[in-house]
CSV table of C-alpha atoms in Angstrom, one decimal:
chain,number,residue,atom,x,y,z
A,1,MET,CA,33.4,39.8,24.2
A,2,ILE,CA,29.7,39.9,23.7
A,3,ALA,CA,28.4,39.3,20.2
A,4,GLU,CA,26.3,42.1,18.8
A,5,PRO,CA,22.9,41.2,17.6
A,6,CYS,CA,22.8,40.8,13.9
A,7,HIS,CA,20.5,42.6,11.5
A,8,PRO,CA,17.5,40.5,10.4
A,9,SER,CA,18.7,40.7,6.8
A,10,GLU,CA,21.9,38.9,8.0
A,11,ILE,CA,20.1,35.9,9.4
A,12,ARG,CA,20.4,32.9,7.1
A,13,MET,CA,17.7,30.3,7.2
A,14,PRO,CA,18.6,26.7,6.4
A,15,THR,CA,18.0,25.8,2.8
A,16,PRO,CA,15.0,23.4,2.6
A,17,PRO,CA,15.7,20.0,1.0
A,18,SER,CA,15.1,20.0,-2.7
A,19,ALA,CA,11.7,18.7,-3.8
A,20,THR,CA,11.5,15.4,-5.6
A,21,PRO,CA,11.7,16.1,-9.3
A,22,ARG,CA,8.5,15.7,-11.2
A,23,PRO,CA,8.3,12.4,-13.1
A,24,HIS,CA,8.3,12.4,-16.9
A,25,PRO,CA,4.8,12.6,-18.3
A,26,LEU,CA,5.2,9.3,-20.2
A,27,HIS,CA,6.3,7.6,-16.9
A,28,VAL,CA,3.1,9.0,-15.3
A,29,LEU,CA,1.0,7.7,-18.2
A,30,ARG,CA,2.6,4.2,-18.1
A,31,THR,CA,2.2,4.0,-14.3
A,32,THR,CA,-1.4,5.2,-14.4
A,33,ALA,CA,-2.2,2.7,-17.2
A,34,PHE,CA,-0.7,-0.2,-15.4
A,35,ALA,CA,-2.5,0.7,-12.1
A,36,ILE,CA,-5.8,1.0,-13.9
A,37,GLY,CA,-5.2,-2.3,-15.7
A,38,ALA,CA,-4.4,-4.0,-12.4
A,39,LEU,CA,-7.5,-2.7,-10.8
A,40,LEU,CA,-9.7,-3.6,-13.8
A,41,ILE,CA,-8.3,-7.1,-13.7
A,42,LEU,CA,-9.3,-7.3,-10.0
A,43,VAL,CA,-12.8,-6.2,-11.0
A,44,GLY,CA,-12.9,-8.7,-13.9
A,45,VAL,CA,-11.8,-11.7,-11.8
A,46,GLY,CA,-14.3,-10.6,-9.1
A,47,VAL,CA,-17.1,-10.6,-11.7
A,48,LEU,CA,-16.0,-14.1,-12.9
A,49,LEU,CA,-16.0,-15.4,-9.3
A,50,HIS,CA,-19.2,-13.5,-8.4
A,51,GLN,CA,-17.3,-12.0,-5.4
A,52,PRO,CA,-16.0,-8.5,-4.9
A,53,LEU,CA,-12.2,-8.6,-5.4
A,54,LEU,CA,-11.5,-4.9,-5.6
A,55,ILE,CA,-11.6,-3.5,-2.1
A,56,PRO,CA,-10.2,0.0,-1.1
A,57,PRO,CA,-7.1,-1.3,0.6
A,58,LEU,CA,-6.1,-3.2,-2.6
A,59,ALA,CA,-6.6,-0.1,-4.6
A,60,ALA,CA,-4.2,1.6,-2.3
A,61,SER,CA,-1.8,-1.4,-2.6
A,62,ALA,CA,-1.9,-1.0,-6.4
A,63,ALA,CA,-1.0,2.6,-6.0
A,64,LEU,CA,2.1,1.7,-4.0
A,65,VAL,CA,3.1,-1.2,-6.3
A,66,HIS,CA,2.9,1.0,-9.4
A,67,GLY,CA,3.6,4.5,-8.0
A,68,ALA,CA,6.4,3.6,-5.5
A,69,PRO,CA,7.7,0.2,-6.5
A,70,GLY,CA,11.0,0.7,-4.7
A,71,LEU,CA,9.6,1.3,-1.2
A,72,PRO,CA,9.8,-1.6,1.3
A,73,ILE,CA,6.1,-1.4,2.0
A,74,SER,CA,5.5,-2.1,-1.7
A,75,GLN,CA,7.4,-5.4,-1.8
A,76,PRO,CA,5.5,-8.7,-2.2
A,77,ARG,CA,6.4,-10.0,1.2
A,78,ASN,CA,5.0,-6.8,2.8
A,79,LEU,CA,2.0,-6.6,0.5
A,80,LEU,CA,0.8,-10.2,1.0
A,81,GLY,CA,2.0,-10.7,4.6
A,82,GLY,CA,0.7,-7.3,5.8
A,83,GLN,CA,-2.7,-7.8,4.2
A,84,LEU,CA,-3.2,-11.3,5.5
A,85,LEU,CA,-1.9,-10.5,9.0
A,86,SER,CA,-4.2,-7.5,9.2
A,87,ALA,CA,-7.2,-9.5,8.0
A,88,ALA,CA,-6.4,-12.1,10.7
A,89,ILE,CA,-6.2,-9.4,13.4
A,90,GLY,CA,-9.4,-8.0,12.1
A,91,PHE,CA,-11.2,-11.4,12.5
A,92,GLY,CA,-9.7,-11.8,16.0
A,93,THR,CA,-10.8,-8.3,17.0
A,94,LEU,CA,-14.3,-9.0,15.5
A,95,ALA,CA,-14.6,-12.2,17.5
A,96,ALA,CA,-13.5,-10.4,20.7
A,97,MET,CA,-15.2,-7.1,20.4
A,98,GLY,CA,-18.0,-7.4,17.8
A,99,SER,CA,-18.6,-5.3,14.7
A,100,ASN,CA,-18.4,-1.6,15.6
A,101,GLY,CA,-16.3,1.5,15.1
A,102,TRP,CA,-14.4,1.1,18.4
A,103,ALA,CA,-13.4,-2.4,17.5
A,104,ALA,CA,-12.4,-1.3,14.0
A,105,ALA,CA,-10.1,1.4,15.4
A,106,VAL,CA,-8.5,-1.2,17.8
A,107,ALA,CA,-8.0,-3.6,14.9
A,108,ALA,CA,-6.3,-1.0,12.7
A,109,GLY,CA,-4.0,-0.1,15.6
A,110,LEU,CA,-3.2,-3.7,16.4
A,111,SER,CA,-2.5,-4.3,12.7
A,112,LEU,CA,0.0,-1.5,12.6
A,113,GLY,CA,1.8,-2.8,15.7
A,114,ALA,CA,1.8,-6.4,14.4
A,115,MET,CA,3.1,-5.4,11.0
A,116,MET,CA,5.9,-3.4,12.6
A,117,LEU,CA,6.9,-6.3,14.8
A,118,THR,CA,6.9,-8.8,12.0
A,119,HIS,CA,8.6,-6.5,9.5
A,120,LEU,CA,5.5,-6.7,7.2
A,121,SER,CA,4.6,-3.1,7.1
A,122,HIS,CA,2.1,-2.3,4.4
A,123,SER,CA,0.0,0.7,5.4
A,124,PRO,CA,-3.1,-0.1,3.3
A,125,ALA,CA,-3.5,-3.3,5.2
A,126,ALA,CA,-4.6,-1.5,8.3
A,127,ALA,CA,-7.7,-0.6,6.3
A,128,THR,CA,-8.2,-4.3,5.6
A,129,ALA,CA,-8.6,-4.9,9.4
A,130,VAL,CA,-11.2,-2.1,9.5
A,131,ILE,CA,-13.2,-3.6,6.7
A,132,VAL,CA,-13.1,-7.1,8.3
A,133,VAL,CA,-14.4,-5.7,11.6
A,134,LEU,CA,-17.1,-3.4,10.0
A,135,GLN,CA,-18.2,-5.8,7.2
A,136,ALA,CA,-17.8,-9.1,9.1
A,137,PRO,CA,-17.1,-11.2,5.9
A,138,HIS,CA,-16.9,-15.0,6.2
A,139,PRO,CA,-13.2,-15.8,6.7
A,140,GLN,CA,-13.3,-18.9,4.4
A,141,THR,CA,-14.3,-16.6,1.5
A,142,PHE,CA,-12.6,-13.4,2.4
A,143,LEU,CA,-9.1,-14.7,3.1
A,144,PRO,CA,-8.6,-16.6,-0.2
A,145,LEU,CA,-10.0,-13.7,-2.1
A,146,LEU,CA,-7.7,-11.3,-0.4
A,147,ALA,CA,-4.7,-13.6,-1.1
A,148,LEU,CA,-5.8,-13.9,-4.7
A,149,GLY,CA,-6.1,-10.1,-5.1
A,150,THR,CA,-2.7,-9.4,-3.6
A,151,ALA,CA,-1.1,-12.1,-5.6
A,152,LEU,CA,-2.6,-10.6,-8.8
A,153,LEU,CA,-1.3,-7.1,-7.8
A,154,VAL,CA,2.2,-8.6,-7.4
A,155,ALA,CA,2.0,-10.4,-10.7
A,156,ILE,CA,0.8,-7.3,-12.6
A,157,GLY,CA,3.4,-5.2,-10.7
A,158,LEU,CA,6.1,-7.3,-12.4
A,159,LEU,CA,5.1,-6.1,-15.9
A,160,PRO,CA,6.1,-2.4,-16.0
A,161,GLY,CA,9.8,-3.1,-15.4
A,162,ARG,CA,9.8,-5.8,-18.0
A,163,VAL,CA,7.8,-4.3,-20.8
A,164,GLY,CA,8.2,-0.6,-20.3
A,165,ALA,CA,11.2,1.6,-19.4
A,166,HIS,CA,10.2,1.8,-15.8
A,167,PRO,CA,13.1,3.1,-13.7
A,168,VAL,CA,12.6,0.6,-10.9
A,169,ARG,CA,12.3,-3.1,-11.6
A,170,TYR,CA,9.7,-4.5,-9.2
A,171,PRO,CA,10.2,-6.2,-6.9
A,172,LEU,CA,13.4,-5.2,-5.2
A,173,SER,CA,13.1,-8.1,-2.8
A,174,TRP,CA,10.7,-11.0,-2.2
């Protein structure tokens, strides 16, 4: 028995997965306020130290800590470990290949692989490797500032779940 072709109106398409529900506006407001506060603290501490502490990868890290605190890439181990590992890879790549776009691309890719192998995945950290290669900062200044900035982001990330009605208590793991 051969099946007859069905009419196009009889073809059923799979139902797409439901979209993530929109967060409550007050949750968005709290999250936004805490993220802005965290970034302003980085700026303020940087001003006190006469060193830039707010760099683009840390802004992206703050977005993850406050906007997606339950994701593995947002957890303190990944945040701090991924940032420092990627910076170290950036410095190694800078020493081996110099400061240029080619080397920056290699550093970002190597950072991704190293983070995956060490279970320290934190996507904004790949950009830290790029900054290290393209800006060539002094490691003795850059690394402690990077560690301080990430530690501050973790510390500030603890607040929303303790002072506000945040649905996810950060961190889920250390």
